[in-house]
Amino acid sequence: QVQLVESGGGLVQAGGSLRLSCAASGRTFSSYAMGWFRQAPGKEREFVAAISWSGGSTAYVDSVKGRFTISRDNAKNTVYLQMNSLKPEDTAVYYCAALRILPLTGERLGVREYEYDYWGQGTQVTVSS
């Protein structure tokens, strides 16, 4: 069982930056690939970014490439999402998620909701124009 707690959301003006953090419980954090998803009002939840267990592989949705960076610190059981050049369309509740990785599966990533085993409660990000 993994519990995930997001933090770092808030209100920011367009062009500004925020860094989201997701702290995971347990001693097997490095056994999980991690992802960030978001859900805007009236829209379905969508993939934002993912990172492999080692941090050696990452993936992003096209709309955030070059602006967002996902990273992780396995010693601190934490994954981060650095968001720069924020736009009003980035406004959403941001969720972090954990995907259990089987041994010897390499740098697997998940980009679909159904691939993930655990979810946080979400943190609100609001970007004003």
Backbone as a chain_set.jsonl record, in Angstrom:
{"seq": "QVQLVESGGGLVQAGGSLRLSCAASGRTFSSYAMGWFRQAPGKEREFVAAISWSGGSTAYVDSVKGRFTISRDNAKNTVYLQMNSLKPEDTAVYYCAALRILPLTGERLGVREYEYDYWGQGTQVTVSS", "coords": {"N": [[0.848, -1.193, 0.0], [0.551, 2.19, -0.846], [0.64, 5.52, 0.073], [-0.114, 8.702, -1.146], [0.653, 12.118, -1.108], [-0.033, 15.214, -2.281], [1.366, 18.504, -2.735], [1.912, 22.085, -2.939], [0.368, 23.397, -4.795], [-1.572, 26.245, -5.983], [-2.456, 29.725, -6.511], [-1.479, 31.492, -9.338], [-0.076, 33.942, -11.52], [-0.386, 34.164, -15.106], [2.427, 33.036, -16.921], [3.957, 32.665, -14.72], [5.491, 30.497, -12.191], [5.281, 27.279, -10.599], [6.018, 24.728, -8.213], [5.146, 21.493, -7.831], [4.869, 18.973, -5.348], [5.007, 15.541, -4.436], [4.631, 13.429, -1.916], [5.447, 10.196, -0.902], [4.385, 7.41, 1.009], [5.885, 4.624, 2.784], [8.476, 2.123, 2.125], [9.277, 1.385, -0.347], [9.509, 3.072, -2.498], [11.151, 3.347, -4.734], [10.358, 1.262, -6.262], [8.367, 2.013, -7.863], [7.124, 3.522, -10.79], [6.298, 6.894, -11.486], [3.669, 9.296, -11.92], [2.115, 12.305, -13.146], [-1.081, 13.658, -13.384], [-3.861, 15.623, -14.597], [-6.948, 17.393, -14.013], [-9.207, 19.415, -15.436], [-11.951, 21.74, -14.869], [-15.012, 20.335, -15.853], [-13.832, 18.647, -17.662], [-12.202, 15.59, -18.733], [-9.86, 13.64, -16.805], [-6.424, 14.03, -17.538], [-3.276, 12.841, -18.815], [-0.141, 14.164, -17.762], [2.686, 14.069, -17.13], [5.355, 11.68, -16.734], [7.618, 9.508, -14.951], [10.291, 7.218, -14.809], [11.258, 4.53, -12.542], [13.911, 4.963, -11.818], [14.344, 7.498, -12.626], [15.516, 7.832, -15.024], [14.095, 7.833, -17.389], [11.634, 9.824, -18.946], [8.397, 11.231, -19.71], [6.117, 13.357, -21.472], [3.041, 15.138, -21.945], [2.226, 16.715, -25.021], [1.432, 19.399, -24.762], [2.746, 20.484, -22.571], [5.412, 20.19, -22.891], [8.723, 21.348, -22.694], [8.013, 23.271, -20.885], [7.238, 22.15, -18.445], [8.778, 20.083, -15.94], [9.441, 16.9, -14.812], [10.627, 15.224, -11.931], [12.42, 13.18, -9.55], [13.191, 12.168, -6.186], [14.469, 9.578, -4.799], [15.522, 9.027, -2.312], [14.119, 10.689, -0.68], [11.575, 9.895, -1.063], [9.91, 11.237, -2.884], [8.267, 12.866, -5.57], [8.457, 15.355, -8.076], [6.966, 18.157, -9.801], [7.948, 20.561, -11.775], [6.698, 23.539, -12.877], [6.759, 25.837, -15.332], [6.323, 28.996, -17.056], [3.515, 29.212, -16.961], [0.145, 28.812, -18.095], [-3.242, 30.01, -18.517], [-4.777, 27.828, -19.345], [-3.605, 25.733, -18.054], [-4.811, 25.485, -15.677], [-6.149, 23.438, -13.229], [-6.979, 20.519, -11.245], [-4.296, 18.837, -9.937], [-2.975, 15.618, -9.943], [-0.985, 13.125, -8.384], [0.383, 9.928, -9.13], [1.088, 6.431, -8.639], [2.802, 3.71, -10.061], [3.188, 0.349, -9.891], [6.19, -1.333, -10.365], [7.384, -4.219, -11.834], [10.124, -6.434, -11.079], [13.005, -6.316, -13.204], [11.825, -5.068, -15.396], [12.767, -2.825, -16.464], [12.949, 0.573, -17.615], [10.203, 1.344, -17.362], [7.322, 3.319, -18.148], [4.218, 4.952, -17.37], [1.411, 6.132, -19.135], [-1.269, 6.181, -19.122], [-4.314, 6.31, -17.281], [-5.332, 3.868, -16.249], [-3.154, 2.303, -15.849], [-2.022, 2.881, -13.464], [-1.614, 2.317, -9.949], [-1.994, 3.558, -7.471], [-3.281, 6.637, -6.13], [-3.061, 10.129, -5.406], [-4.757, 12.744, -3.5], [-4.961, 15.095, -4.822], [-4.074, 18.443, -5.893], [-4.898, 21.848, -6.156], [-4.313, 23.903, -8.936], [-4.3, 27.106, -10.087], [-4.282, 29.332, -12.694], [-4.128, 32.622, -13.433], [-5.181, 35.017, -15.876]], "CA": [[0.0, 0.0, 0.0], [1.276, 3.451, -0.942], [-0.166, 6.734, 0.211], [0.488, 9.827, -1.864], [0.15, 13.414, -0.671], [0.462, 16.31, -3.113], [1.417, 19.855, -2.172], [2.554, 23.073, -3.792], [-0.561, 24.085, -5.671], [-1.951, 27.599, -5.579], [-2.87, 30.69, -7.53], [-0.321, 32.154, -9.93], [-0.388, 34.659, -12.764], [0.148, 33.598, -16.341], [3.853, 33.267, -17.044], [4.614, 32.331, -13.472], [5.958, 29.13, -11.953], [4.955, 26.558, -9.374], [6.587, 23.392, -8.114], [4.337, 20.542, -7.087], [5.56, 17.853, -4.724], [4.162, 14.408, -4.068], [5.348, 12.605, -0.953], [4.916, 8.836, -0.842], [4.679, 6.636, 2.218], [6.424, 3.306, 2.503], [9.911, 1.986, 1.92], [9.54, 0.808, -1.668], [9.213, 4.12, -3.492], [11.908, 3.118, -5.964], [9.708, 0.19, -7.014], [7.237, 2.601, -8.569], [7.158, 4.644, -11.697], [5.383, 7.919, -10.982], [3.083, 10.142, -12.946], [1.237, 13.427, -12.82], [-2.264, 13.847, -14.224], [-4.639, 16.803, -14.19], [-8.347, 17.429, -14.433], [-9.784, 20.756, -15.474], [-13.407, 21.703, -14.691], [-15.798, 19.898, -16.989], [-13.038, 17.835, -18.585], [-11.688, 14.341, -18.216], [-8.488, 13.692, -16.307], [-5.475, 13.771, -18.607], [-1.868, 12.624, -18.502], [0.729, 15.334, -17.879], [4.096, 13.686, -17.166], [5.682, 10.436, -16.034], [9.039, 9.28, -14.749], [10.587, 5.835, -14.454], [11.661, 4.321, -11.153], [15.248, 5.498, -11.602], [14.427, 8.864, -13.124], [16.248, 7.843, -16.275], [13.187, 8.054, -18.515], [10.493, 10.7, -18.675], [7.469, 11.459, -20.813], [5.261, 14.52, -21.253], [2.044, 15.466, -22.952], [2.795, 17.738, -25.905], [1.082, 20.764, -24.367], [3.592, 20.974, -21.484], [6.819, 19.975, -23.223], [9.508, 22.575, -22.684], [7.576, 24.149, -19.781], [7.16, 21.358, -17.21], [9.815, 19.085, -15.743], [9.186, 15.939, -13.733], [11.848, 14.677, -11.349], [12.143, 12.43, -8.326], [14.268, 11.952, -5.237], [14.095, 8.317, -4.153], [15.93, 9.078, -0.908], [13.094, 11.449, 0.043], [10.254, 9.344, -1.43], [9.16, 12.384, -3.391], [8.321, 13.216, -6.983], [8.198, 16.784, -8.26], [6.6, 18.67, -11.112], [8.279, 21.971, -11.917], [5.863, 24.099, -13.933], [7.161, 27.188, -15.708], [5.558, 29.632, -18.134], [2.154, 28.704, -16.807], [-0.905, 29.405, -18.903], [-4.57, 29.782, -17.92], [-5.267, 26.483, -19.672], [-3.01, 24.757, -17.129], [-5.642, 25.441, -14.479], [-6.712, 22.097, -13.03], [-6.512, 19.776, -10.075], [-3.185, 17.983, -10.341], [-2.894, 14.39, -9.166], [0.153, 12.266, -8.614], [0.006, 8.529, -9.154], [2.198, 5.482, -8.559], [2.654, 2.506, -10.875], [4.091, -0.673, -9.371], [7.067, -1.871, -11.39], [7.901, -5.549, -11.548], [11.57, -6.52, -11.296], [13.554, -6.588, -14.533], [11.013, -4.486, -16.473], [13.477, -1.683, -17.009], [12.529, 1.96, -17.399], [8.799, 1.436, -17.788], [6.533, 4.502, -17.814], [2.786, 4.829, -17.615], [0.796, 7.358, -19.641], [-2.72, 6.002, -19.056], [-4.795, 6.217, -15.907], [-5.574, 2.511, -15.792], [-1.879, 1.66, -15.546], [-1.548, 3.291, -12.146], [-2.175, 1.561, -8.845], [-2.322, 4.425, -6.339], [-3.507, 8.027, -6.481], [-3.196, 11.114, -4.35], [-6.042, 13.454, -3.425], [-4.935, 16.21, -5.76], [-3.806, 19.798, -5.45], [-5.453, 22.781, -7.13], [-3.465, 24.906, -9.571], [-5.109, 28.095, -10.801], [-3.451, 30.308, -13.394], [-4.952, 33.757, -13.839], [-4.687, 35.701, -17.088]], "C": [[0.884, 1.244, 0.0], [0.29, 4.589, -0.764], [0.597, 7.905, -0.383], [-0.163, 11.122, -1.409], [0.807, 14.508, -1.509], [0.466, 17.618, -2.329], [2.037, 20.788, -3.199], [1.636, 23.79, -4.761], [-0.875, 25.481, -5.166], [-2.388, 28.429, -6.751], [-1.63, 31.423, -8.03], [-0.765, 32.881, -11.194], [0.218, 33.937, -13.964], [1.607, 34.004, -16.504], [4.651, 32.913, -15.816], [4.976, 30.861, -13.367], [5.416, 28.591, -10.638], [5.716, 25.24, -9.39], [5.682, 22.537, -7.241], [5.225, 19.443, -6.525], [4.549, 16.767, -4.41], [5.004, 13.5, -3.176], [4.665, 11.254, -0.821], [5.313, 8.167, 0.468], [5.336, 5.32, 1.806], [7.895, 3.317, 2.165], [10.263, 1.452, 0.545], [9.273, 1.813, -2.783], [9.93, 3.863, -4.804], [11.36, 1.941, -6.774], [8.543, 0.702, -7.857], [7.696, 3.614, -9.594], [6.091, 5.62, -11.217], [4.854, 8.763, -12.129], [2.307, 11.293, -12.342], [0.123, 13.487, -13.862], [-2.964, 15.118, -13.768], [-6.045, 16.706, -14.727], [-8.862, 18.847, -14.305], [-11.295, 20.662, -15.305], [-14.115, 21.304, -15.975], [-15.062, 19.023, -17.988], [-12.596, 16.543, -17.913], [-10.256, 14.525, -17.715], [-7.538, 13.304, -17.451], [-4.061, 13.59, -18.071], [-1.081, 13.916, -18.689], [2.189, 14.902, -18.046], [4.288, 12.397, -16.385], [7.188, 10.286, -15.949], [9.245, 7.841, -14.306], [11.116, 5.736, -13.025], [13.015, 4.961, -10.85], [15.347, 6.979, -11.93], [15.109, 8.957, -14.475], [15.395, 8.06, -17.509], [12.022, 8.924, -18.074], [9.626, 10.811, -19.915], [6.552, 12.61, -20.446], [4.18, 14.58, -22.318], [2.576, 16.649, -23.75], [2.57, 19.152, -25.382], [1.97, 21.327, -23.256], [5.074, 20.8, -21.781], [7.551, 21.31, -23.317], [9.129, 23.534, -21.575], [7.583, 23.417, -18.444], [8.308, 20.365, -17.16], [9.449, 18.191, -14.563], [10.524, 15.397, -13.24], [11.472, 13.915, -10.077], [13.396, 12.335, -7.481], [13.888, 10.702, -4.444], [14.498, 8.275, -2.683], [14.891, 9.793, -0.046], [11.683, 10.941, -0.267], [9.344, 10.423, -2.018], [9.355, 12.533, -4.903], [7.866, 14.668, -7.122], [7.683, 17.06, -9.675], [6.876, 20.163, -11.107], [7.512, 22.519, -13.11], [6.252, 25.55, -14.157], [6.277, 27.699, -16.84], [4.101, 29.165, -18.108], [1.152, 29.517, -17.612], [-2.258, 29.174, -18.221], [-5.111, 28.382, -18.191], [-4.603, 25.382, -18.858], [-3.815, 24.641, -15.838], [-6.344, 24.095, -14.364], [-6.369, 21.623, -11.627], [-5.457, 18.799, -10.574], [-3.064, 16.81, -9.363], [-1.569, 13.68, -9.431], [-0.301, 10.828, -8.453], [1.252, 7.648, -9.18], [1.847, 4.196, -9.296], [3.68, 1.487, -10.399], [4.881, -1.307, -10.508], [7.565, -3.243, -10.967], [9.413, -5.577, -11.783], [11.925, -6.833, -12.747], [12.686, -6.057, -15.674], [11.595, -3.182, -16.975], [12.832, -0.358, -16.684], [11.089, 2.174, -17.858], [8.164, 2.735, -17.297], [5.062, 4.18, -18.004], [2.227, 6.154, -18.086], [-0.727, 7.288, -19.617], [-3.165, 5.776, -17.622], [-4.854, 4.777, -15.405], [-4.284, 1.769, -15.431], [-1.445, 1.883, -14.097], [-2.327, 2.61, -11.023], [-2.647, 2.439, -7.686], [-2.385, 5.876, -6.801], [-3.533, 8.901, -5.236], [-4.536, 11.807, -4.433], [-6.096, 14.651, -4.367], [-4.624, 17.536, -5.101], [-4.229, 20.766, -6.554], [-4.377, 23.742, -7.626], [-4.368, 25.829, -10.374], [-4.184, 29.144, -11.391], [-4.362, 31.421, -13.909], [-4.325, 34.459, -15.045], [-4.408, 37.163, -16.832]], "O": [[1.848, 1.33, 0.76], [-0.772, 4.607, -1.386], [1.794, 8.074, -0.151], [-1.388, 11.214, -1.331], [2.02, 14.708, -1.461], [-0.315, 17.813, -1.398], [2.612, 20.347, -4.194], [2.07, 24.695, -5.475], [-0.491, 25.853, -4.058], [-2.655, 27.918, -7.839], [-0.828, 31.915, -7.236], [-1.721, 32.473, -11.853], [1.199, 33.203, -13.844], [1.98, 35.152, -16.261], [5.881, 32.865, -15.856], [4.799, 30.086, -14.307], [5.133, 29.338, -9.701], [6.02, 24.702, -10.455], [5.481, 22.824, -6.061], [6.206, 19.038, -7.147], [3.378, 17.045, -4.151], [5.967, 12.882, -3.63], [3.448, 11.178, -0.649], [6.427, 8.338, 0.963], [5.34, 4.954, 0.631], [8.491, 4.372, 1.947], [11.415, 1.103, 0.289], [8.86, 1.439, -3.881], [9.382, 4.131, -5.873], [11.858, 1.661, -7.864], [7.825, -0.077, -8.484], [8.545, 4.46, -9.313], [5.098, 5.215, -10.611], [5.503, 8.921, -13.163], [1.898, 11.255, -11.181], [0.368, 13.379, -15.063], [-2.693, 15.629, -12.681], [-6.314, 16.048, -15.732], [-8.943, 19.404, -13.21], [-11.873, 19.608, -15.571], [-13.856, 21.857, -17.043], [-15.602, 18.692, -19.044], [-12.615, 16.421, -16.688], [-9.541, 15.434, -18.139], [-7.81, 12.383, -18.221], [-3.704, 14.115, -17.016], [-1.312, 14.668, -19.636], [2.854, 15.32, -18.994], [3.5, 12.062, -15.501], [7.936, 10.848, -16.75], [8.463, 7.308, -13.518], [11.387, 6.751, -12.384], [13.237, 5.447, -9.741], [16.317, 7.641, -11.558], [15.265, 10.052, -15.016], [15.911, 8.431, -18.564], [11.497, 8.775, -16.971], [10.067, 10.521, -21.028], [6.241, 12.825, -19.274], [4.376, 14.132, -23.448], [3.295, 17.49, -23.212], [3.434, 20.013, -25.546], [1.951, 22.534, -23.019], [5.911, 21.229, -20.987], [7.072, 22.265, -23.928], [9.837, 24.512, -21.336], [7.903, 24.013, -17.416], [8.76, 19.866, -18.191], [9.182, 18.671, -13.461], [11.435, 15.145, -14.028], [10.342, 14.003, -9.598], [14.515, 12.41, -7.988], [13.074, 10.77, -3.523], [13.88, 7.563, -1.892], [14.788, 9.545, 1.155], [10.704, 11.505, 0.22], [8.161, 10.506, -1.686], [10.452, 12.35, -5.432], [7.005, 15.14, -6.379], [7.933, 16.298, -10.609], [6.131, 20.939, -10.509], [7.657, 22.022, -14.227], [6.092, 26.389, -13.271], [5.575, 26.928, -17.494], [3.545, 28.772, -19.133], [1.29, 30.728, -17.785], [-2.399, 28.239, -17.432], [-5.823, 27.816, -17.361], [-4.993, 24.219, -18.959], [-3.526, 23.787, -15.0], [-7.044, 23.666, -15.282], [-5.576, 22.243, -10.919], [-5.692, 18.033, -11.509], [-3.052, 16.983, -8.144], [-1.093, 13.64, -10.565], [-1.254, 10.544, -7.727], [2.312, 8.045, -9.665], [0.742, 3.668, -9.17], [4.886, 1.718, -10.487], [4.304, -1.763, -11.495], [8.104, -3.407, -9.873], [9.923, -4.815, -12.605], [11.192, -7.552, -13.425], [12.793, -6.539, -16.801], [10.995, -2.507, -17.812], [12.242, -0.182, -15.618], [10.802, 3.076, -18.646], [8.428, 3.191, -16.184], [4.709, 3.242, -18.718], [2.531, 7.196, -17.505], [-1.4, 8.227, -20.042], [-2.469, 5.126, -16.843], [-4.471, 4.497, -14.269], [-4.326, 0.725, -14.78], [-0.6, 1.155, -13.575], [-3.528, 2.363, -11.134], [-3.605, 2.09, -6.996], [-1.67, 6.297, -7.711], [-3.964, 8.477, -4.164], [-5.352, 11.513, -5.306], [-7.177, 15.156, -4.669], [-4.874, 17.732, -3.911], [-3.957, 20.538, -7.732], [-3.628, 24.319, -6.837], [-5.115, 25.376, -11.241], [-3.4, 29.769, -10.677], [-5.255, 31.181, -14.722], [-3.104, 34.485, -15.205], [-3.989, 37.88, -17.741]]}, "num_chains": 1, "name": "protein.A"}
